[in-house]
């Protein structure tokens, strides 16, 4: 399990906490004094040090209408988004070699930012999937359709993923977790407070409105929305609560495929996995066995019309952000405003960048670090990490509450940590992924399929400990206990308005 380390990149926290739109006073070295620019000197530090240190920054950074919060991370993300936007614009304008990262980024951006094209295409990009669902004759056809949708990025009913085995960190394993809900978690289906009840009603309206956008009349759309809600409520009853999902031992249940078949009579998982492309599966780690018992029962008892409604909703919900504006707006009204409280949708270019990041993260990362994280910057932060480790080792040696044997163990673990700074030494190879300017939806589908195959290909192979769980342009960091590694992406060192060379060591540290 990765653990975010927001506190580790202290330089980012300091830099963004002090950044403001006003001109920062230059320090003795002539570089901007970002700390001074954040001060509110009308407040006495002895009375309210927080307001004294951050007051001007807070006044200059109101929460945007398109966001539900603001703060340190938001400001760094703005800077990173701006850099990635320019990188994508430049790629779209370039005469790039076919199949290159630049061509893929440029084409993804160009068709993604073209809202007029998306409006013209309407639901055409998902029509083959809708037709596949509509062609189902009986409930026996459902597993095959689900097996087709999962590699596309949709997770109806089942949530397969390939990850390190939590009890054997050298091995990659196939996990099955509870899935298939359109609301954030099971509590939204059962809590009786006024807000949650209103959300449930709004959700059913949203599902019905989406069906209407697909061309269904009001009566049919409302009936299908009711079918979706009823099926999801049944799934939610067998889903574990958030607090129960936090127990790693109770959510680790290794089974053979034969045992999984016994858990869900009537389901042939070997065949089902094969339809999903996982032909070499002998064992699987089932997070919530009771959920999959319910899945098996539903596949035997629910009529095909219920499944048509449910699967149509799932495919449309997943790709609504890539479709025409009515689908984008309808989705935002519920998931953005009703659930999150956002007053305005984020600009299209930011939404496209998010999709680009998900689809082509390493390709975008290579272009990003080439421009904004030069080799000398990587060398600088490699040195920073080494110095921090050295300082921490001294701290361990000097503390009086640790026994000598404990210090030996602590120092041994410290020196065995693998630091990964800036960007990976080995990048993902997207050469067999086709990205063009036909439609944003098609690009996202193909990228999801590529990522699915990439993960599936790890089954039965040793863990690749050189792989990163984040891209260089991600503003975050993490510690992975399974690999005893700390990962600090390039964006963790970004300072708004400043290139790396303009940030002095005091600010960086």
Short mmCIF file of C-alpha atoms in Angstrom, two decimals:
data_model
loop_
_atom_site.label_atom_id
_atom_site.label_comp_id
_atom_site.label_asym_id
_atom_site.label_seq_id
_atom_site.Cartn_x
_atom_site.Cartn_y
_atom_site.Cartn_z
CA UNK A 1 0.00 0.00 0.00
CA UNK A 2 1.35 3.42 -0.95
CA UNK A 3 1.28 6.17 1.63
CA UNK A 4 1.20 9.79 0.49
CA UNK A 5 3.92 11.95 1.90
CA UNK A 6 2.58 15.47 1.62
CA UNK A 7 4.81 16.54 4.47
CA UNK A 8 8.02 15.23 2.95
CA UNK A 9 8.50 17.71 0.10
CA UNK A 10 8.93 20.55 2.57
CA UNK A 11 10.23 22.79 -0.16
CA UNK A 12 6.92 22.57 -2.00
CA UNK A 13 4.95 23.31 1.12
CA UNK A 14 7.07 26.31 1.97
CA UNK A 15 7.10 27.63 -1.55
CA UNK A 16 3.40 27.44 -2.16
CA UNK A 17 2.45 28.60 1.30
CA UNK A 18 4.24 31.80 0.61
CA UNK A 19 3.48 32.41 -3.04
CA UNK A 20 1.19 35.34 -3.81
CA UNK A 21 0.20 37.39 -6.79
CA UNK A 22 1.98 40.41 -5.38
CA UNK A 23 5.59 41.04 -6.24
CA UNK A 24 7.81 39.34 -3.73
CA UNK A 25 10.58 41.37 -2.17
CA UNK A 26 13.98 40.22 -3.35
CA UNK A 27 16.27 38.58 -0.86
CA UNK A 28 19.94 39.32 -0.36
CA UNK A 29 20.83 37.12 -3.32
CA UNK A 30 18.41 38.96 -5.61
CA UNK A 31 15.99 36.03 -5.78
CA UNK A 32 12.31 36.49 -4.81
CA UNK A 33 11.58 36.29 -1.09
CA UNK A 34 8.36 34.29 -1.22
CA UNK A 35 8.08 33.99 2.53
CA UNK A 36 7.95 37.74 2.97
CA UNK A 37 5.28 38.10 0.30
CA UNK A 38 2.89 35.93 2.31
CA UNK A 39 3.09 37.98 5.52
CA UNK A 40 0.21 40.04 6.86
CA UNK A 41 2.12 42.58 8.94
CA UNK A 42 -1.11 44.12 10.24
CA UNK A 43 -1.40 41.10 12.52
CA UNK A 44 0.83 40.78 15.57
CA UNK A 45 2.67 37.45 15.37
CA UNK A 46 2.28 36.99 19.11
CA UNK A 47 -1.51 37.20 18.79
CA UNK A 48 -2.06 34.99 15.73
CA UNK A 49 1.08 33.66 14.14
CA UNK A 50 -0.80 31.66 11.48
CA UNK A 51 -2.55 34.78 10.17
CA UNK A 52 0.67 36.78 10.42
CA UNK A 53 2.60 34.21 8.37
CA UNK A 54 -0.10 33.41 5.81
CA UNK A 55 -2.61 36.26 5.87
CA UNK A 56 -1.68 37.96 2.59
CA UNK A 57 -1.51 34.63 0.79
CA UNK A 58 -4.98 33.64 1.99
CA UNK A 59 -6.47 37.00 0.97
CA UNK A 60 -4.98 36.67 -2.51
CA UNK A 61 -6.19 33.10 -3.05
CA UNK A 62 -9.98 32.77 -2.72
CA UNK A 63 -11.50 29.38 -3.57
CA UNK A 64 -12.30 29.33 -7.31
CA UNK A 65 -15.90 28.62 -8.32
CA UNK A 66 -14.77 25.52 -10.18
CA UNK A 67 -13.11 24.04 -7.08
CA UNK A 68 -14.40 22.82 -3.73
CA UNK A 69 -11.21 23.81 -1.86
CA UNK A 70 -7.97 25.73 -2.15
CA UNK A 71 -4.56 25.59 -0.56
CA UNK A 72 -0.92 24.69 -0.99
CA UNK A 73 -1.50 21.77 -3.30
CA UNK A 74 -3.87 23.70 -5.53
CA UNK A 75 -1.28 26.40 -6.22
CA UNK A 76 1.44 23.94 -7.15
CA UNK A 77 -1.03 22.05 -9.32
CA UNK A 78 -1.90 25.29 -11.12
CA UNK A 79 1.76 25.75 -11.95
CA UNK A 80 2.16 22.16 -13.09
CA UNK A 81 -1.06 22.29 -15.12
CA UNK A 82 0.17 25.42 -16.86
CA UNK A 83 3.43 23.75 -17.81
CA UNK A 84 1.69 20.59 -19.03
CA UNK A 85 -0.78 22.64 -21.03
CA UNK A 86 2.02 24.40 -22.88
CA UNK A 87 3.79 21.09 -23.46
CA UNK A 88 0.60 19.66 -24.99
CA UNK A 89 -0.07 22.73 -27.14
CA UNK A 90 3.48 22.62 -28.48
CA UNK A 91 3.13 18.90 -29.25
CA UNK A 92 -0.14 19.48 -31.12
CA UNK A 93 1.49 22.16 -33.30
CA UNK A 94 4.65 20.18 -33.99
CA UNK A 95 5.31 18.06 -37.05
CA UNK A 96 5.98 14.99 -34.97
CA UNK A 97 7.20 11.57 -36.07
CA UNK A 98 4.31 9.12 -36.35
CA UNK A 99 4.16 6.90 -33.27
CA UNK A 100 6.37 9.17 -31.17
CA UNK A 101 5.39 10.39 -27.72
CA UNK A 102 5.10 13.90 -29.11
CA UNK A 103 2.66 12.74 -31.81
CA UNK A 104 0.54 10.86 -29.29
CA UNK A 105 0.41 13.75 -26.83
CA UNK A 106 -0.28 16.23 -29.63
CA UNK A 107 -3.12 14.21 -31.14
CA UNK A 108 -4.68 13.39 -27.78
CA UNK A 109 -4.65 17.07 -26.87
CA UNK A 110 -5.90 18.34 -30.23
CA UNK A 111 -8.96 16.09 -30.41
CA UNK A 112 -9.60 16.39 -26.67
CA UNK A 113 -9.72 20.17 -26.66
CA UNK A 114 -12.02 20.21 -29.72
CA UNK A 115 -15.44 20.45 -28.06
CA UNK A 116 -17.15 21.14 -31.39
CA UNK A 117 -15.98 17.79 -32.72
CA UNK A 118 -17.21 16.04 -29.59
CA UNK A 119 -20.61 17.71 -29.99
CA UNK A 120 -20.78 16.68 -33.64
CA UNK A 121 -19.94 13.06 -32.84
CA UNK A 122 -22.54 12.82 -30.09
CA UNK A 123 -22.86 9.21 -28.88
CA UNK A 124 -21.26 7.73 -32.01
CA UNK A 125 -18.00 6.80 -30.20
CA UNK A 126 -19.84 4.54 -27.72
CA UNK A 127 -22.45 3.18 -30.16
CA UNK A 128 -20.65 -0.16 -30.70
CA UNK A 129 -20.70 -0.75 -26.93
CA UNK A 130 -24.34 0.27 -26.61
CA UNK A 131 -25.25 -2.04 -29.50
CA UNK A 132 -23.37 -4.91 -27.87
CA UNK A 133 -25.40 -4.45 -24.69
CA UNK A 134 -28.70 -4.10 -26.55
CA UNK A 135 -28.02 -7.35 -28.42
CA UNK A 136 -28.02 -9.44 -25.23
CA UNK A 137 -30.79 -12.04 -25.38
CA UNK A 138 -30.61 -13.57 -21.91
CA UNK A 139 -28.79 -13.02 -18.63
CA UNK A 140 -26.34 -15.72 -19.74
CA UNK A 141 -24.90 -13.14 -22.16
CA UNK A 142 -24.04 -10.72 -19.35
CA UNK A 143 -20.63 -12.11 -18.25
CA UNK A 144 -19.31 -11.94 -21.82
CA UNK A 145 -20.33 -8.30 -22.20
CA UNK A 146 -18.81 -7.42 -18.82
CA UNK A 147 -15.60 -9.19 -19.85
CA UNK A 148 -15.49 -6.92 -22.91
CA UNK A 149 -16.14 -3.73 -20.92
CA UNK A 150 -13.58 -4.26 -18.16
CA UNK A 151 -10.49 -3.77 -20.38
CA UNK A 152 -12.08 -0.55 -21.65
CA UNK A 153 -11.95 0.89 -18.14
CA UNK A 154 -15.48 0.11 -16.99
CA UNK A 155 -15.97 -1.80 -13.74
CA UNK A 156 -19.53 -3.18 -13.63
CA UNK A 157 -20.01 -5.76 -10.87
CA UNK A 158 -16.41 -6.85 -10.47
CA UNK A 159 -13.22 -4.94 -9.78
CA UNK A 160 -10.15 -6.87 -10.95
CA UNK A 161 -6.66 -5.44 -10.57
CA UNK A 162 -3.11 -6.75 -10.70
CA UNK A 163 -0.87 -5.73 -7.82
CA UNK A 164 1.86 -6.95 -5.52
CA UNK A 165 0.70 -9.77 -3.29
CA UNK A 166 0.35 -8.16 0.14
CA UNK A 167 1.70 -11.34 1.75
CA UNK A 168 4.43 -12.02 -0.82
CA UNK A 169 5.96 -8.79 -2.12
CA UNK A 170 8.00 -10.63 -4.76
CA UNK A 171 4.89 -11.83 -6.58
CA UNK A 172 2.21 -10.11 -8.63
CA UNK A 173 -1.33 -11.28 -7.88
CA UNK A 174 -4.83 -10.83 -9.25
CA UNK A 175 -7.20 -9.14 -6.81
CA UNK A 176 -10.99 -8.97 -6.92
CA UNK A 177 -12.66 -6.20 -4.94
CA UNK A 178 -16.24 -5.06 -4.55
CA UNK A 179 -17.27 -2.72 -7.34
CA UNK A 180 -20.17 -1.65 -9.50
CA UNK A 181 -21.69 1.25 -7.53
CA UNK A 182 -22.42 4.65 -9.05
CA UNK A 183 -22.45 6.38 -5.66
CA UNK A 184 -19.19 6.75 -3.70
CA UNK A 185 -19.79 3.92 -1.20
CA UNK A 186 -22.47 1.72 0.34
CA UNK A 187 -23.51 4.27 3.00
CA UNK A 188 -24.99 6.51 0.33
CA UNK A 189 -27.58 3.82 -0.38
CA UNK A 190 -28.74 3.37 3.23
CA UNK A 191 -28.03 6.42 5.42
CA UNK A 192 -31.24 8.19 6.41
CA UNK A 193 -30.03 11.75 7.00
CA UNK A 194 -31.64 14.42 4.83
CA UNK A 195 -28.57 15.13 2.71
CA UNK A 196 -28.02 11.48 1.79
CA UNK A 197 -31.68 10.93 0.95
CA UNK A 198 -31.57 13.99 -1.31
CA UNK A 199 -28.43 12.65 -2.98
CA UNK A 200 -30.14 9.32 -3.68
CA UNK A 201 -33.10 11.05 -5.30
CA UNK A 202 -30.77 13.27 -7.31
CA UNK A 203 -28.78 10.22 -8.41
CA UNK A 204 -31.86 8.44 -9.79
CA UNK A 205 -32.80 11.65 -11.65
CA UNK A 206 -29.27 11.87 -13.02
CA UNK A 207 -29.36 8.29 -14.28
CA UNK A 208 -32.76 8.91 -15.89
CA UNK A 209 -31.54 12.14 -17.50
CA UNK A 210 -28.55 10.28 -18.93
CA UNK A 211 -30.85 7.67 -20.46
CA UNK A 212 -32.90 10.49 -21.99
CA UNK A 213 -29.75 11.90 -23.57
CA UNK A 214 -29.29 8.47 -25.15
CA UNK A 215 -32.68 8.90 -26.81
CA UNK A 216 -34.99 7.08 -24.41
CA UNK A 217 -38.43 8.53 -23.73
CA UNK A 218 -39.22 9.73 -20.22
CA UNK A 219 -41.16 6.63 -19.16
CA UNK A 220 -38.46 4.22 -20.35
CA UNK A 221 -35.65 6.34 -18.89
CA UNK A 222 -37.30 6.52 -15.46
CA UNK A 223 -37.98 2.77 -15.45
CA UNK A 224 -34.39 2.00 -16.39
CA UNK A 225 -33.07 4.38 -13.73
CA UNK A 226 -35.16 2.52 -11.15
CA UNK A 227 -33.68 -0.76 -12.38
CA UNK A 228 -30.16 0.61 -11.97
CA UNK A 229 -30.84 1.89 -8.47
CA UNK A 230 -32.43 -1.39 -7.38
CA UNK A 231 -29.52 -3.47 -8.67
CA UNK A 232 -26.90 -1.17 -7.14
CA UNK A 233 -28.73 -1.18 -3.81
CA UNK A 234 -28.55 -4.98 -3.76
CA UNK A 235 -24.82 -4.79 -4.50
CA UNK A 236 -24.41 -2.17 -1.78
CA UNK A 237 -26.05 -4.45 0.81
CA UNK A 238 -23.24 -6.95 0.28
CA UNK A 239 -20.53 -4.28 0.10
CA UNK A 240 -18.40 -3.62 3.15
CA UNK A 241 -18.41 -0.30 4.94
CA UNK A 242 -15.38 1.96 4.66
CA UNK A 243 -14.15 1.08 8.14
CA UNK A 244 -14.34 -2.65 7.33
CA UNK A 245 -12.31 -2.09 4.16
CA UNK A 246 -9.43 -0.75 6.27
CA UNK A 247 -8.63 -4.17 7.73
CA UNK A 248 -5.94 -5.61 5.43
CA UNK A 249 -6.25 -9.11 6.88
CA UNK A 250 -10.01 -9.48 6.52
CA UNK A 251 -9.81 -8.12 2.97
CA UNK A 252 -7.20 -10.68 1.93
CA UNK A 253 -8.75 -14.02 1.04
CA UNK A 254 -6.62 -16.10 -1.33
CA UNK A 255 -8.59 -18.67 -3.30
CA UNK A 256 -8.02 -21.06 -6.13
CA UNK A 257 -10.25 -20.61 -9.16
CA UNK A 258 -12.04 -23.81 -8.13
CA UNK A 259 -12.79 -22.33 -4.70
CA UNK A 260 -14.06 -19.15 -6.34
CA UNK A 261 -16.36 -21.24 -8.53
CA UNK A 262 -17.70 -22.92 -5.39
CA UNK A 263 -18.30 -19.52 -3.80
CA UNK A 264 -20.41 -18.46 -6.80
CA UNK A 265 -22.24 -21.57 -8.11
CA UNK A 266 -23.04 -21.37 -11.79
CA UNK A 267 -20.16 -19.05 -12.64
CA UNK A 268 -17.18 -20.49 -14.51
CA UNK A 269 -14.42 -18.11 -13.49
CA UNK A 270 -11.74 -19.82 -15.57
CA UNK A 271 -13.78 -19.09 -18.68
CA UNK A 272 -14.71 -15.61 -17.46
CA UNK A 273 -11.09 -14.69 -16.71
CA UNK A 274 -10.15 -16.03 -20.14
CA UNK A 275 -12.71 -13.74 -21.76
CA UNK A 276 -11.03 -10.87 -19.93
CA UNK A 277 -7.65 -11.91 -21.32
CA UNK A 278 -6.39 -13.45 -18.07
CA UNK A 279 -5.65 -16.97 -19.25
CA UNK A 280 -2.94 -17.82 -16.72
CA UNK A 281 -4.90 -17.38 -13.48
CA UNK A 282 -4.80 -20.21 -10.93
CA UNK A 283 -5.34 -18.25 -7.73
CA UNK A 284 -7.01 -14.95 -6.94
CA UNK A 285 -7.16 -12.76 -3.84
CA UNK A 286 -10.80 -11.96 -3.12
CA UNK A 287 -11.25 -8.90 -0.97
CA UNK A 288 -14.89 -9.37 -0.03
CA UNK A 289 -16.17 -12.93 -0.63
CA UNK A 290 -19.74 -12.13 0.43
CA UNK A 291 -19.94 -9.50 -2.31
CA UNK A 292 -19.04 -12.05 -4.96
CA UNK A 293 -21.62 -14.47 -3.59
CA UNK A 294 -24.19 -11.77 -4.32
CA UNK A 295 -22.74 -11.22 -7.80
CA UNK A 296 -23.22 -14.90 -8.55
CA UNK A 297 -26.80 -14.83 -7.30
CA UNK A 298 -27.67 -11.70 -9.27
CA UNK A 299 -26.33 -13.16 -12.50
CA UNK A 300 -28.70 -16.10 -12.02
CA UNK A 301 -31.81 -14.20 -10.92
CA UNK A 302 -31.90 -10.73 -12.50
CA UNK A 303 -33.71 -10.45 -15.86
CA UNK A 304 -31.75 -9.38 -18.92
CA UNK A 305 -33.61 -6.04 -19.11
CA UNK A 306 -32.16 -5.07 -15.73
CA UNK A 307 -28.68 -5.90 -16.97
CA UNK A 308 -29.18 -3.92 -20.16
CA UNK A 309 -30.09 -0.85 -18.13
CA UNK A 310 -27.22 -1.35 -15.68
CA UNK A 311 -24.53 -1.96 -18.30
CA UNK A 312 -25.78 0.87 -20.52
CA UNK A 313 -25.55 3.18 -17.54
CA UNK A 314 -22.04 1.98 -16.68
CA UNK A 315 -20.57 2.46 -20.15
CA UNK A 316 -22.20 5.88 -20.53
CA UNK A 317 -21.22 7.06 -17.05
CA UNK A 318 -17.61 6.07 -17.65
CA UNK A 319 -17.24 7.89 -20.96
CA UNK A 320 -19.61 10.82 -20.43
CA UNK A 321 -16.67 13.22 -19.84
CA UNK A 322 -15.43 12.45 -23.37
CA UNK A 323 -18.79 12.87 -25.11
CA UNK A 324 -20.82 15.90 -26.22
CA UNK A 325 -21.52 18.84 -23.92
CA UNK A 326 -24.98 17.69 -22.72
CA UNK A 327 -23.40 14.53 -21.30
CA UNK A 328 -20.56 16.51 -19.73
CA UNK A 329 -22.98 18.98 -18.14
CA UNK A 330 -25.35 16.32 -16.86
CA UNK A 331 -22.53 14.39 -15.25
CA UNK A 332 -21.11 17.53 -13.64
CA UNK A 333 -24.48 18.56 -12.20
CA UNK A 334 -24.57 15.41 -10.13
CA UNK A 335 -20.96 14.35 -9.50
CA UNK A 336 -19.57 17.88 -9.41
CA UNK A 337 -22.26 20.02 -7.80
CA UNK A 338 -24.54 17.65 -5.87
CA UNK A 339 -21.79 15.42 -4.49
CA UNK A 340 -18.79 17.77 -4.26
CA UNK A 341 -20.37 21.19 -4.01
CA UNK A 342 -18.44 22.65 -6.96
CA UNK A 343 -20.21 25.66 -8.45
CA UNK A 344 -18.62 25.60 -11.90
CA UNK A 345 -17.04 22.91 -14.01
CA UNK A 346 -13.29 23.02 -14.43
CA UNK A 347 -12.02 24.39 -17.75
CA UNK A 348 -12.02 21.85 -20.56
CA UNK A 349 -8.25 22.07 -20.98
CA UNK A 350 -7.72 20.92 -17.38
CA UNK A 351 -10.13 18.04 -17.80
CA UNK A 352 -8.39 16.98 -20.99
CA UNK A 353 -5.02 17.14 -19.25
CA UNK A 354 -6.33 14.82 -16.55
CA UNK A 355 -7.42 12.32 -19.20
CA UNK A 356 -4.10 12.73 -20.99
CA UNK A 357 -2.28 12.04 -17.74
CA UNK A 358 -4.29 8.86 -17.17
CA UNK A 359 -3.84 7.69 -20.75
CA UNK A 360 -0.24 8.65 -21.50
CA UNK A 361 1.32 9.53 -18.16
CA UNK A 362 4.88 8.46 -18.92
CA UNK A 363 4.82 9.93 -22.44
CA UNK A 364 3.69 13.27 -21.04
CA UNK A 365 6.23 12.89 -18.25
CA UNK A 366 9.13 12.51 -20.66
CA UNK A 367 8.20 15.75 -22.41
CA UNK A 368 7.63 17.46 -19.06
CA UNK A 369 11.00 16.65 -17.51
CA UNK A 370 12.84 17.45 -20.73
CA UNK A 371 11.59 21.03 -20.41
CA UNK A 372 11.15 21.57 -16.67
CA UNK A 373 13.37 19.13 -14.77
CA UNK A 374 16.79 19.17 -16.38
CA UNK A 375 19.51 16.67 -15.42
CA UNK A 376 21.11 19.28 -13.18
CA UNK A 377 17.82 19.61 -11.26
CA UNK A 378 17.68 15.86 -10.75
CA UNK A 379 21.27 15.90 -9.50
CA UNK A 380 20.39 18.72 -7.10
CA UNK A 381 17.50 16.83 -5.53
CA UNK A 382 19.36 13.54 -5.48
CA UNK A 383 21.88 15.36 -3.31
CA UNK A 384 19.11 16.88 -1.19
CA UNK A 385 17.68 13.43 -0.45
CA UNK A 386 21.12 12.07 0.45
CA UNK A 387 21.67 14.99 2.82
CA UNK A 388 18.28 14.49 4.47
CA UNK A 389 19.03 10.78 4.96
CA UNK A 390 22.43 11.65 6.42
CA UNK A 391 20.90 14.19 8.78
CA UNK A 392 18.22 11.76 9.87
CA UNK A 393 20.86 9.11 10.55
CA UNK A 394 22.65 11.57 12.86
CA UNK A 395 19.34 12.27 14.59
CA UNK A 396 18.81 8.55 15.22
CA UNK A 397 22.32 8.20 16.62
CA UNK A 398 21.81 11.15 18.99
CA UNK A 399 18.38 10.39 20.46
CA UNK A 400 18.43 9.12 24.02
CA UNK A 401 15.14 7.21 24.01
CA UNK A 402 16.37 4.50 21.60
CA UNK A 403 18.42 1.55 22.80
CA UNK A 404 21.63 0.71 20.95
CA UNK A 405 20.15 -2.43 19.29
CA UNK A 406 17.10 -0.42 18.18
CA UNK A 407 19.33 2.24 16.66
CA UNK A 408 21.18 -0.42 14.67
CA UNK A 409 17.92 -1.76 13.23
CA UNK A 410 16.60 1.75 12.50
CA UNK A 411 19.79 2.80 10.74
CA UNK A 412 19.83 -0.43 8.75
CA UNK A 413 16.30 0.18 7.48
CA UNK A 414 17.07 3.84 6.76
CA UNK A 415 20.08 2.98 4.62
CA UNK A 416 18.15 0.27 2.77
CA UNK A 417 15.45 2.69 1.62
CA UNK A 418 15.52 3.13 -2.15
CA UNK A 419 15.00 6.80 -3.07
CA UNK A 420 13.48 7.53 -6.46
CA UNK A 421 13.80 11.18 -7.37
CA UNK A 422 12.38 13.18 -10.27
CA UNK A 423 11.60 10.57 -12.90
CA UNK A 424 12.13 6.84 -13.56
CA UNK A 425 15.18 5.40 -15.23
CA UNK A 426 12.92 3.19 -17.36
CA UNK A 427 9.85 4.61 -19.09
CA UNK A 428 6.70 2.84 -20.26
CA UNK A 429 6.76 2.04 -23.97
CA UNK A 430 3.58 3.16 -25.76
CA UNK A 431 4.72 2.12 -29.23
CA UNK A 432 1.83 -0.33 -29.67
CA UNK A 433 -0.81 2.18 -28.51
CA UNK A 434 -2.64 4.02 -31.29
CA UNK A 435 -3.58 7.62 -30.56
CA UNK A 436 -5.11 9.77 -33.30
CA UNK A 437 -7.51 12.66 -33.86
CA UNK A 438 -10.63 10.56 -34.56
CA UNK A 439 -12.29 11.07 -31.16
CA UNK A 440 -11.37 11.65 -27.54
CA UNK A 441 -13.50 8.66 -26.52
CA UNK A 442 -11.65 6.30 -28.86
CA UNK A 443 -8.28 7.46 -27.53
CA UNK A 444 -9.37 6.95 -23.91
CA UNK A 445 -10.77 3.50 -24.69
CA UNK A 446 -7.59 2.41 -26.46
CA UNK A 447 -5.43 3.80 -23.66
CA UNK A 448 -7.50 1.97 -21.04
CA UNK A 449 -7.13 -1.23 -23.05
CA UNK A 450 -3.36 -0.68 -23.27
CA UNK A 451 -3.08 -0.07 -19.51
CA UNK A 452 -5.21 -3.14 -18.77
CA UNK A 453 -2.98 -5.34 -20.94
CA UNK A 454 0.13 -3.78 -19.40
CA UNK A 455 -1.03 -4.70 -15.91
CA UNK A 456 -2.29 -8.14 -16.94
CA UNK A 457 1.08 -8.93 -18.48
CA UNK A 458 2.65 -8.76 -15.02
CA UNK A 459 0.85 -11.87 -13.78
CA UNK A 460 3.25 -14.74 -13.19
CA UNK A 461 6.30 -12.48 -13.39
CA UNK A 462 8.62 -11.06 -10.72
CA UNK A 463 7.79 -7.63 -9.33
CA UNK A 464 9.48 -4.86 -11.31
CA UNK A 465 10.93 -2.77 -8.50
CA UNK A 466 12.11 -0.09 -10.90
CA UNK A 467 8.53 0.86 -11.77
CA UNK A 468 7.02 4.04 -10.39
CA UNK A 469 3.49 4.32 -9.00
CA UNK A 470 3.31 8.01 -9.97
CA UNK A 471 4.31 10.03 -12.99
CA UNK A 472 6.96 12.78 -12.76
CA UNK A 473 4.29 15.47 -13.22
CA UNK A 474 2.30 14.33 -10.17
CA UNK A 475 2.37 16.74 -7.23
CA UNK A 476 2.63 14.19 -4.45
CA UNK A 477 5.04 11.63 -3.05
CA UNK A 478 4.77 8.22 -1.46
CA UNK A 479 6.45 5.57 0.60
CA UNK A 480 5.90 1.97 -0.52
CA UNK A 481 6.62 -0.41 2.38
CA UNK A 482 6.48 -3.48 0.11
CA UNK A 483 9.56 -2.19 -1.74
CA UNK A 484 10.96 -0.01 1.06
CA UNK A 485 11.14 2.90 -1.36
CA UNK A 486 10.38 6.58 -1.22
CA UNK A 487 9.28 8.22 -4.47
CA UNK A 488 9.54 11.98 -5.04
CA UNK A 489 8.24 13.00 -8.49
CA UNK A 490 9.65 16.06 -10.23
CA UNK A 491 6.45 18.03 -9.62
CA UNK A 492 6.93 17.71 -5.86
CA UNK A 493 9.76 20.22 -6.26
CA UNK A 494 7.81 22.72 -8.38
CA UNK A 495 7.62 26.30 -7.10
CA UNK A 496 4.98 28.57 -8.67
CA UNK A 497 6.43 31.32 -10.91
CA UNK A 498 9.99 30.04 -10.40
CA UNK A 499 12.24 27.77 -12.40
CA UNK A 500 14.36 25.45 -10.31
CA UNK A 501 17.50 27.52 -10.84
CA UNK A 502 15.74 30.53 -9.28
CA UNK A 503 14.91 28.75 -6.01
CA UNK A 504 17.74 29.04 -3.50
CA UNK A 505 18.85 26.21 -1.24
CA UNK A 506 17.23 27.70 1.87
CA UNK A 507 13.82 27.54 0.22
CA UNK A 508 14.46 24.13 -1.31
CA UNK A 509 15.46 22.55 1.99
#
